[in-house]
Amino acid sequence: AGALDSISHGRSGSEVTVEGAVVRVLATNSGTQGAHEQFVVAVRAGNAEQDILVADNITIGRAAPVRQGDDVIVRGELAIDATGPVIHWTHHDPRGRHESGFVRVNGELYD
């Protein structure tokens, strides 16, 4: 419920952990910050449901083999932009300046 509360109040920058089903896997996006695998997770808390985009930097961390329908747990930093909520920093920080995040799928941790 913490992530959905942060989203409803427009609070970017919160460290969040969410669990939900992968509803869509998108193409990997390469940019100045590295390659990011992207997928959408449906997060439910009580009667509230929110689709959240996960942008997982696979230049830093290893790619998680997510597929539509997989149950995942994701930890990272919440950002809210014009397209909606995004969780990023879902990996370790090689410089040790940012809290580590992760993607857990099929019982395995990808960070």
mmCIF file of C-alpha atoms in Angstrom:
data_model
loop_
_atom_site.group_PDB
_atom_site.id
_atom_site.type_symbol
_atom_site.label_atom_id
_atom_site.label_comp_id
_atom_site.label_asym_id
_atom_site.label_seq_id
_atom_site.Cartn_x
_atom_site.Cartn_y
_atom_site.Cartn_z
ATOM 1 C CA ALA A 1 0.000 0.000 0.000
ATOM 2 C CA GLY A 2 2.988 2.309 0.515
ATOM 3 C CA ALA A 3 3.725 2.579 -3.195
ATOM 4 C CA LEU A 4 0.086 3.180 -4.121
ATOM 5 C CA ASP A 5 -0.157 5.834 -1.403
ATOM 6 C CA SER A 6 2.987 7.544 -2.732
ATOM 7 C CA ILE A 7 1.560 7.429 -6.270
ATOM 8 C CA SER A 8 -1.818 8.862 -5.237
ATOM 9 C CA HIS A 9 -0.010 11.726 -3.481
ATOM 10 C CA GLY A 10 2.450 12.292 -6.353
ATOM 11 C CA ARG A 11 5.534 11.518 -4.235
ATOM 12 C CA SER A 12 8.501 10.740 -6.457
ATOM 13 C CA GLY A 13 11.745 9.605 -4.873
ATOM 14 C CA SER A 14 10.315 7.122 -2.362
ATOM 15 C CA GLU A 15 12.016 3.744 -2.030
ATOM 16 C CA VAL A 16 9.242 1.205 -2.573
ATOM 17 C CA THR A 17 8.765 -2.551 -2.680
ATOM 18 C CA VAL A 18 5.842 -3.895 -4.694
ATOM 19 C CA GLU A 19 4.539 -7.310 -5.623
ATOM 20 C CA GLY A 20 2.281 -8.124 -8.516
ATOM 21 C CA ALA A 21 1.748 -9.877 -11.799
ATOM 22 C CA VAL A 22 3.602 -8.876 -14.932
ATOM 23 C CA VAL A 23 0.896 -7.713 -17.343
ATOM 24 C CA ARG A 24 3.130 -6.624 -20.208
ATOM 25 C CA VAL A 25 6.771 -6.985 -21.230
ATOM 26 C CA LEU A 26 8.062 -4.107 -23.350
ATOM 27 C CA ALA A 27 11.078 -3.770 -25.610
ATOM 28 C CA THR A 28 14.481 -3.099 -24.061
ATOM 29 C CA ASN A 29 15.273 0.604 -24.248
ATOM 30 C CA SER A 30 18.865 1.812 -24.697
ATOM 31 C CA GLY A 31 19.827 5.345 -23.720
ATOM 32 C CA THR A 32 22.518 7.429 -22.081
ATOM 33 C CA GLN A 33 21.960 5.652 -18.746
ATOM 34 C CA GLY A 34 22.388 2.184 -20.297
ATOM 35 C CA ALA A 35 20.020 -0.518 -21.505
ATOM 36 C CA HIS A 36 16.797 -0.956 -19.536
ATOM 37 C CA GLU A 37 14.472 -3.933 -19.694
ATOM 38 C CA GLN A 38 10.940 -2.685 -19.203
ATOM 39 C CA PHE A 39 7.806 -4.388 -17.970
ATOM 40 C CA VAL A 40 4.501 -3.420 -16.386
ATOM 41 C CA VAL A 41 3.385 -4.844 -13.028
ATOM 42 C CA ALA A 42 -0.225 -4.732 -11.760
ATOM 43 C CA VAL A 43 -0.019 -3.862 -8.058
ATOM 44 C CA ARG A 44 -3.067 -4.323 -5.823
ATOM 45 C CA ALA A 45 -3.658 -3.056 -2.299
ATOM 46 C CA GLY A 46 -7.173 -3.495 -0.929
ATOM 47 C CA ASN A 47 -9.539 -2.197 -3.596
ATOM 48 C CA ALA A 48 -6.847 -0.110 -5.287
ATOM 49 C CA GLU A 49 -4.956 -1.330 -8.347
ATOM 50 C CA GLN A 50 -2.231 0.436 -10.273
ATOM 51 C CA ASP A 51 -0.130 -0.572 -13.264
ATOM 52 C CA ILE A 52 3.485 0.445 -12.655
ATOM 53 C CA LEU A 53 6.243 0.488 -15.254
ATOM 54 C CA VAL A 54 9.524 -1.084 -14.137
ATOM 55 C CA ALA A 55 12.665 0.213 -15.887
ATOM 56 C CA ASP A 56 15.452 -2.181 -14.857
ATOM 57 C CA ASN A 57 18.971 -1.108 -15.858
ATOM 58 C CA ILE A 58 20.541 -4.265 -17.322
ATOM 59 C CA THR A 59 23.800 -2.499 -18.118
ATOM 60 C CA ILE A 60 24.433 -2.407 -14.350
ATOM 61 C CA GLY A 61 22.380 -5.386 -13.122
ATOM 62 C CA ARG A 62 21.582 -8.628 -14.859
ATOM 63 C CA ALA A 63 18.342 -8.973 -16.744
ATOM 64 C CA ALA A 64 15.480 -10.710 -14.979
ATOM 65 C CA PRO A 65 13.774 -13.273 -17.242
ATOM 66 C CA VAL A 66 10.256 -11.913 -16.679
ATOM 67 C CA ARG A 67 7.323 -13.100 -18.735
ATOM 68 C CA GLN A 68 3.710 -11.998 -18.850
ATOM 69 C CA GLY A 69 1.850 -13.613 -15.942
ATOM 70 C CA ASP A 70 4.924 -13.982 -13.699
ATOM 71 C CA ASP A 71 4.557 -12.891 -10.087
ATOM 72 C CA VAL A 72 7.399 -10.514 -9.226
ATOM 73 C CA ILE A 73 8.648 -8.505 -6.278
ATOM 74 C CA VAL A 74 10.376 -5.266 -7.223
ATOM 75 C CA ARG A 75 12.305 -2.839 -5.020
ATOM 76 C CA GLY A 76 13.498 0.511 -6.300
ATOM 77 C CA GLU A 77 12.906 4.220 -6.447
ATOM 78 C CA LEU A 78 9.485 5.490 -7.456
ATOM 79 C CA ALA A 79 9.314 8.244 -10.064
ATOM 80 C CA ILE A 80 6.093 9.785 -11.300
ATOM 81 C CA ASP A 81 6.141 11.493 -14.651
ATOM 82 C CA ALA A 82 3.631 12.449 -17.350
ATOM 83 C CA THR A 83 3.304 8.824 -18.483
ATOM 84 C CA GLY A 84 2.602 7.527 -14.979
ATOM 85 C CA PRO A 85 4.501 5.763 -12.182
ATOM 86 C CA VAL A 86 7.883 4.169 -12.885
ATOM 87 C CA ILE A 87 10.143 2.176 -10.582
ATOM 88 C CA HIS A 88 13.848 2.467 -11.373
ATOM 89 C CA TRP A 89 17.103 1.853 -9.449
ATOM 90 C CA THR A 90 16.064 -1.829 -9.343
ATOM 91 C CA HIS A 91 19.708 -2.905 -9.111
ATOM 92 C CA HIS A 92 22.809 -2.314 -6.998
ATOM 93 C CA ASP A 93 24.637 1.011 -7.249
ATOM 94 C CA PRO A 94 28.225 0.311 -8.376
ATOM 95 C CA ARG A 95 29.274 3.605 -6.736
ATOM 96 C CA GLY A 96 27.539 2.770 -3.443
ATOM 97 C CA ARG A 97 25.695 6.090 -3.272
ATOM 98 C CA HIS A 98 22.131 4.858 -3.771
ATOM 99 C CA GLU A 99 20.078 2.258 -1.944
ATOM 100 C CA SER A 100 20.147 -1.050 -3.809
ATOM 101 C CA GLY A 101 17.029 -2.386 -5.435
ATOM 102 C CA PHE A 102 16.122 -5.697 -7.039
ATOM 103 C CA VAL A 103 13.709 -7.738 -9.122
ATOM 104 C CA ARG A 104 12.737 -11.150 -7.712
ATOM 105 C CA VAL A 105 11.147 -13.619 -10.118
ATOM 106 C CA ASN A 106 10.785 -17.395 -9.860
ATOM 107 C CA GLY A 107 12.457 -17.276 -6.430
ATOM 108 C CA GLU A 108 15.653 -15.737 -7.799
ATOM 109 C CA LEU A 109 16.990 -12.265 -7.025
ATOM 110 C CA TYR A 110 18.278 -10.045 -9.851
ATOM 111 C CA ASP A 111 20.123 -6.930 -8.678
#
